[in-house]
Each structure stands twice: as structure tokens, then as C-alpha cells.
Amino acid sequence: YKSIKIIKNDGFKTFLKLSKHKLQKKRKVIATNQLETIYKTILERYQRQEINGVSVIPSAFPFDELYNQRTINLAKYLSKKNHVSLFVVWQWTTEEVIESAFKEVYHNVFVIPMYAFFDSLYLLKSIAEIKQKYAIFNIPSTQYNNITADLRSNNFTIIYDIMDEWEEFFKVGQASWYSRREEERLILAADIITAVSRPLIDKFNFLRNDIVLIGNGYDKELLGPAYISRNGTANDNVIHVGYFGHLTESWFDWELVFKILENKSIILHIIGYGANKETLIRLKKFQNANYHGKVQPSLLRDYVKNWNVGIIPFKDSSLSQAVDPIKIYEYLYYGLPTVVTGID
């Protein structure tokens, strides 16, 4: 009856607007209640001396071991050190649904949608008793810059991990939230700065000369046995060449891949995600190309054991020069001779 009355007196658009506002308000209340429960759980673990601290870790990815991504690996590492991670997942809008929101997806790792976290910063006072608190930022956006003061007032140490060449991503049409001003603002505001590669340190050393290099690496517990790749050619008289990882058009050199495939004595295996539909259609035209799609990191060994060579075919650009691919360490761990382009 109330809905019909609003539609009659104020119009259908007003009814929709009021309905949306009511739903958003309800979502905020639910999110607040769920966050209160999480903070209560964390405090109880601290008081039982089961944990020693809390870190806020923003992430562009949901928590999924499939991605084997720097923020995910950090949260897992902290878990082993009895340290809780508030894994704050990026949202483009407040309505965007985040998978496994408000759940403990890994021991001591809680997934929180970004806007729910922003709207409930005042709740951090409930864990004031915990002394070790860090905000390990890696997304230099306005949204995160705007909460540094709130976090610092709640005794969080602000860390900025420069894990990507965000400006170059922005130039190729990705990371639309990026601005150079915001990144510099975060660098100046942070208590500690780390970077994944030397070029990223060199880029910002005019602002700070205390940036610490922390590159990527492998996780032997995830990868399984070492040095399992083939020695020499296989019985089929061909060379098996493999790649696993992201297949973004921004830096992945597909033309080089197609050139390799012209050599019929090479069988190419590609594992990963991010390639566009047209590229995959072109790839499938080659009989000596095997596209395996997404594979759990723990299962990579089942593929790599049949490879002779690992490749990282990147285009030479400012974007590729700044990366420190996790896969290079994983290839070497598996005993794969490795060929890299696009990175000095």
C-alpha cells in the first residue's frame, strides 16, 4: 500500500530511488553487524594469545590460491605467523557482490568488501587493545589515501608496497582509478615503503630514499617437488615449451608466441587467464599449441614435469621492465631452463 501511494503521489522514479536507499541502508546494517562479529572474534583470539597482530591488506583480486598473487601470498604468510589479515577486496560500486564476503577463507584471513570496510572504520576502536597493527597498501587510489588518517588514529602503521607499475597500467587502459598525484601522496604519507623491483625504487627515489626492495619468490609448500622438468628432448622428438601465469594483452607478446608455433618441432603449453577471445581462437588453429586454461598452483607440477623449457614472452616496455614475475622463480625451482624477453 505504501509503495502504491508513493508511485501515485511522487512517481515511479521516486519510488525506485527510495527503494534503493532503503536496500543500501539495510546492507550497511548487515555489513556492520558482520564486521562487529569479525572484530570480536579477532579480539578474543588475541586475548587467548592465539594471534599477535592485525593487518589490513587491500587486494584487486578475491582471495583464491589460483591467482598465486602477491597480496594473497602475504596474507597466507602472515597466517603462519599467527597474524590476522583483513583482506579488503576492491569494489567498483557499493552494490558489487564480493565472493565469500565476511568469511574466514583461510586461517586468520577474513574477506571484507572495500566499501563495507570504509563505512565501518569507527569499529576499529573495538580492537584498540591489539598493539601490532599494519595497513599494507598496494592500491594507490584516492579511496585508500582518504582513510590513512583514520587508520593512523587507530594506531595502524601505514606501509605502501609498490607492487606494480600502476602508471603504465593506466596508460594501456587499465587501473582507471590511478593518478600519479595520489601515488606520490601515499608514498609521502606512508611510514614504510617497499617495492617489488629496482626500476620502481628508481622511479620514486626523488621522493623517498628509504624504499626497501622486496622481490617475489616461490612457495615450495605450494609447488611440491623441485627439479622435476624433463632433461633433453622427449621420446616424441619434439621440445615441450611451457608458460603459466597472466596472459594480459598489455605485456604478453602473443606475436612472439605465434612465431614460436611456426616451428613444428616445438609443442607449446600455455596455462593461465586474461587472453581475449580472438587471441584464443587464433591459438587453437595451431596443432602444436595446447591451451590448458586455469590450473591450481598446487597442480602445476603435473604439467611442468613434461616440459623442457619455460618461457616468459613479454613485450619490452616500461610496464614489463618494472615487474618481478613470480613464475621466473617457480620455473627455476622446477629445474626448467628459462627464456625471458622484455625484462633485462
Short mmCIF file of C-alpha atoms in Angstrom, two decimals, residues 80-291:
data_model
loop_
_atom_site.label_atom_id
_atom_site.label_comp_id
_atom_site.label_asym_id
_atom_site.label_seq_id
_atom_site.Cartn_x
_atom_site.Cartn_y
_atom_site.Cartn_z
CA LYS A 80 51.56 -18.83 9.55
CA LYS A 81 52.98 -16.12 11.82
CA ASN A 82 49.72 -16.05 13.88
CA HIS A 83 48.80 -12.67 12.43
CA VAL A 84 45.27 -11.84 11.22
CA SER A 85 44.66 -10.31 7.78
CA LEU A 86 41.63 -8.18 6.97
CA PHE A 87 41.62 -8.96 3.25
CA VAL A 88 39.83 -5.92 1.79
CA VAL A 89 38.64 -6.67 -1.76
CA TRP A 90 38.24 -3.87 -4.29
CA GLN A 91 34.72 -2.85 -5.35
CA TRP A 92 33.81 -0.62 -8.29
CA THR A 93 30.42 0.15 -6.71
CA THR A 94 28.79 -0.37 -3.33
CA GLU A 95 26.37 -2.84 -4.96
CA GLU A 96 29.11 -5.11 -6.31
CA VAL A 97 28.90 -8.52 -4.64
CA ILE A 98 32.18 -9.90 -3.26
CA GLU A 99 32.59 -13.65 -3.12
CA SER A 100 33.00 -15.06 0.42
CA ALA A 101 32.40 -11.63 1.98
CA PHE A 102 32.80 -11.57 5.79
CA LYS A 103 34.05 -15.16 5.84
CA GLU A 104 37.30 -16.62 7.14
CA VAL A 105 38.54 -18.04 3.84
CA TYR A 106 41.89 -19.22 5.23
CA HIS A 107 43.08 -19.48 8.82
CA ASN A 108 43.23 -15.90 10.20
CA VAL A 109 42.24 -14.37 6.82
CA PHE A 110 38.87 -12.56 6.71
CA VAL A 111 37.45 -11.21 3.43
CA ILE A 112 35.84 -7.76 3.69
CA PRO A 113 34.26 -5.78 0.81
CA MET A 114 36.02 -2.43 0.39
CA TYR A 115 33.04 -0.12 0.94
CA ALA A 116 31.86 -2.08 3.97
CA PHE A 117 35.32 -1.59 5.47
CA PHE A 118 35.32 2.15 4.66
CA ASP A 119 31.85 2.66 6.13
CA SER A 120 32.80 0.95 9.39
CA LEU A 121 36.22 2.38 10.22
CA TYR A 122 34.88 3.51 13.60
CA LEU A 123 34.61 -0.18 14.58
CA LEU A 124 38.41 -0.46 14.61
CA LYS A 125 38.29 1.04 18.11
CA SER A 126 36.96 -2.31 19.29
CA ILE A 127 40.39 -3.89 18.63
CA ALA A 128 42.38 -1.00 20.16
CA GLU A 129 43.85 -3.44 22.68
CA ILE A 130 45.89 -5.11 19.89
CA LYS A 131 49.26 -3.36 19.62
CA GLN A 132 50.68 -4.71 16.35
CA LYS A 133 48.52 -3.23 13.58
CA TYR A 134 49.52 -2.57 9.98
CA ALA A 135 47.81 -1.26 6.86
CA ILE A 136 49.78 -2.71 3.94
CA PHE A 137 48.51 -0.67 0.99
CA ASN A 138 49.21 -1.61 -2.62
CA ILE A 139 46.45 0.27 -4.48
CA PRO A 140 47.38 3.98 -4.56
CA SER A 141 43.86 5.28 -5.12
CA THR A 142 42.01 8.27 -3.70
CA GLN A 143 39.79 5.91 -1.72
CA TYR A 144 42.70 4.41 0.21
CA ASN A 145 44.53 7.69 0.61
CA ASN A 146 41.44 9.11 2.26
CA ILE A 147 41.47 6.55 5.07
CA THR A 148 45.15 6.75 6.08
CA ALA A 149 44.36 9.35 8.78
CA ASP A 150 41.60 7.14 10.26
CA LEU A 151 43.90 4.14 10.34
CA ARG A 152 46.76 6.09 11.87
CA SER A 153 44.43 7.44 14.57
CA ASN A 154 43.68 3.78 15.37
CA ASN A 155 47.44 3.11 15.74
CA PHE A 156 47.96 1.35 12.42
CA THR A 157 51.43 1.61 10.84
CA ILE A 158 50.98 2.62 7.18
CA ILE A 159 53.01 0.60 4.66
CA TYR A 160 52.89 1.14 0.90
CA ASP A 161 54.06 -1.80 -1.21
CA ILE A 162 54.78 -0.64 -4.78
CA MET A 163 53.95 -3.96 -6.38
CA ASP A 164 53.18 -2.78 -9.92
CA GLU A 165 53.95 -0.01 -12.39
CA TRP A 166 50.44 1.41 -11.97
CA GLU A 167 51.06 4.46 -14.15
CA GLU A 168 51.92 2.25 -17.13
CA PHE A 169 48.85 0.09 -16.48
CA PHE A 170 46.79 3.28 -16.57
CA LYS A 171 48.34 4.28 -19.91
CA VAL A 172 47.26 0.98 -21.52
CA GLY A 173 43.66 1.38 -20.35
CA GLN A 174 43.81 -0.48 -17.02
CA ALA A 175 43.80 0.76 -13.38
CA SER A 176 41.34 3.54 -14.29
CA TRP A 177 41.38 4.74 -10.65
CA TYR A 178 45.07 5.70 -10.90
CA SER A 179 46.60 9.17 -10.71
CA ARG A 180 50.29 9.99 -10.27
CA ARG A 181 49.36 12.60 -7.67
CA GLU A 182 47.61 10.02 -5.48
CA GLU A 183 50.53 7.59 -5.64
CA GLU A 184 53.00 10.30 -4.66
CA ARG A 185 50.67 11.37 -1.88
CA LEU A 186 50.63 7.82 -0.48
CA ILE A 187 54.41 7.49 -0.76
CA LEU A 188 54.87 10.65 1.28
CA ALA A 189 52.27 9.61 3.86
CA ALA A 190 53.48 6.04 4.46
CA ASP A 191 55.65 5.05 7.42
CA ILE A 192 57.38 2.30 5.43
CA ILE A 193 57.79 1.89 1.64
CA THR A 194 58.61 -1.37 -0.14
CA ALA A 195 58.86 -2.13 -3.86
CA VAL A 196 58.88 -5.30 -5.92
CA SER A 197 61.65 -4.19 -8.33
CA ARG A 198 64.61 -1.82 -8.69
CA PRO A 199 63.01 0.25 -11.52
CA LEU A 200 60.09 1.10 -9.19
CA ILE A 201 62.52 2.23 -6.49
CA ASP A 202 64.40 4.39 -9.02
CA LYS A 203 61.15 5.95 -10.21
CA PHE A 204 60.27 7.34 -6.78
CA ASN A 205 63.64 7.90 -5.13
CA PHE A 206 63.24 11.65 -5.70
CA LEU A 207 60.51 11.48 -3.05
CA ARG A 208 61.96 8.88 -0.66
CA ASN A 209 65.43 7.36 -0.37
CA ASP A 210 64.35 4.67 2.11
CA ILE A 211 62.36 2.39 -0.22
CA VAL A 212 63.09 -1.27 0.59
CA LEU A 213 63.35 -3.85 -2.19
CA ILE A 214 61.22 -6.96 -1.55
CA GLY A 215 61.02 -9.05 -4.70
CA ASN A 216 58.78 -12.02 -5.38
CA GLY A 217 59.65 -15.68 -4.88
CA TYR A 218 58.33 -19.24 -4.83
CA ASP A 219 56.48 -21.24 -2.20
CA LYS A 220 57.81 -24.80 -2.13
CA GLU A 221 54.88 -25.99 0.01
CA LEU A 222 52.52 -24.96 -2.79
CA LEU A 223 54.67 -26.19 -5.69
CA GLY A 224 55.63 -29.63 -4.43
CA PRO A 225 58.81 -31.48 -5.52
CA ALA A 226 61.67 -29.47 -7.05
CA TYR A 227 63.68 -30.17 -10.24
CA ILE A 228 61.06 -32.30 -11.93
CA SER A 229 61.24 -30.96 -15.50
CA ARG A 230 62.45 -33.08 -18.44
CA ASN A 231 66.09 -33.37 -19.37
CA GLY A 232 66.71 -33.06 -23.09
CA THR A 233 64.09 -33.92 -25.71
CA ALA A 234 61.20 -36.29 -25.16
CA ASN A 235 60.59 -39.61 -26.88
CA ASP A 236 58.38 -37.84 -29.41
CA ASN A 237 61.42 -35.91 -30.75
CA VAL A 238 59.92 -32.51 -30.00
CA ILE A 239 60.70 -29.82 -27.43
CA HIS A 240 57.94 -29.05 -24.94
CA VAL A 241 57.89 -25.34 -24.08
CA GLY A 242 55.58 -24.01 -21.36
CA TYR A 243 54.21 -20.84 -19.79
CA PHE A 244 51.93 -20.30 -16.79
CA GLY A 245 50.58 -17.01 -15.49
CA HIS A 246 48.61 -13.96 -16.61
CA LEU A 247 48.04 -13.56 -20.35
CA THR A 248 47.21 -9.86 -20.49
CA GLU A 249 47.49 -8.24 -23.90
CA SER A 250 49.21 -5.29 -22.17
CA TRP A 251 52.57 -7.02 -21.92
CA PHE A 252 52.27 -10.63 -23.15
CA ASP A 253 53.98 -10.91 -26.55
CA TRP A 254 51.47 -13.02 -28.47
CA GLU A 255 53.17 -12.35 -31.81
CA LEU A 256 56.34 -13.96 -30.48
CA VAL A 257 54.27 -16.94 -29.30
CA PHE A 258 52.74 -17.37 -32.76
CA LYS A 259 56.22 -17.13 -34.30
CA ILE A 260 57.42 -19.93 -32.00
CA LEU A 261 54.45 -22.07 -33.07
CA GLU A 262 55.60 -21.94 -36.70
CA ASN A 263 58.34 -24.36 -35.64
CA LYS A 264 56.62 -27.76 -35.69
CA SER A 265 59.36 -29.36 -33.59
CA ILE A 266 58.07 -27.31 -30.64
CA ILE A 267 54.94 -28.16 -28.65
CA LEU A 268 53.77 -25.10 -26.71
CA HIS A 269 51.78 -25.42 -23.48
CA ILE A 270 50.01 -22.34 -22.08
CA ILE A 271 48.38 -22.20 -18.67
CA GLY A 272 46.67 -19.02 -17.49
CA TYR A 273 43.92 -16.47 -17.83
CA GLY A 274 43.40 -12.98 -19.24
CA ALA A 275 43.71 -13.56 -23.00
CA ASN A 276 40.96 -12.16 -25.19
CA LYS A 277 38.61 -14.38 -27.19
CA GLU A 278 40.13 -13.54 -30.60
CA THR A 279 43.64 -14.47 -29.43
CA LEU A 280 42.47 -17.83 -28.09
CA ILE A 281 40.65 -18.61 -31.36
CA ARG A 282 43.88 -17.87 -33.26
CA LEU A 283 45.90 -20.02 -30.82
CA LYS A 284 43.65 -23.05 -31.30
CA LYS A 285 44.41 -23.06 -35.05
CA PHE A 286 47.90 -24.37 -34.26
CA GLN A 287 48.06 -28.14 -33.77
CA ASN A 288 51.24 -27.79 -31.71
CA ALA A 289 49.57 -25.41 -29.19
CA ASN A 290 47.95 -26.69 -26.01
CA TYR A 291 45.91 -24.15 -24.04
#
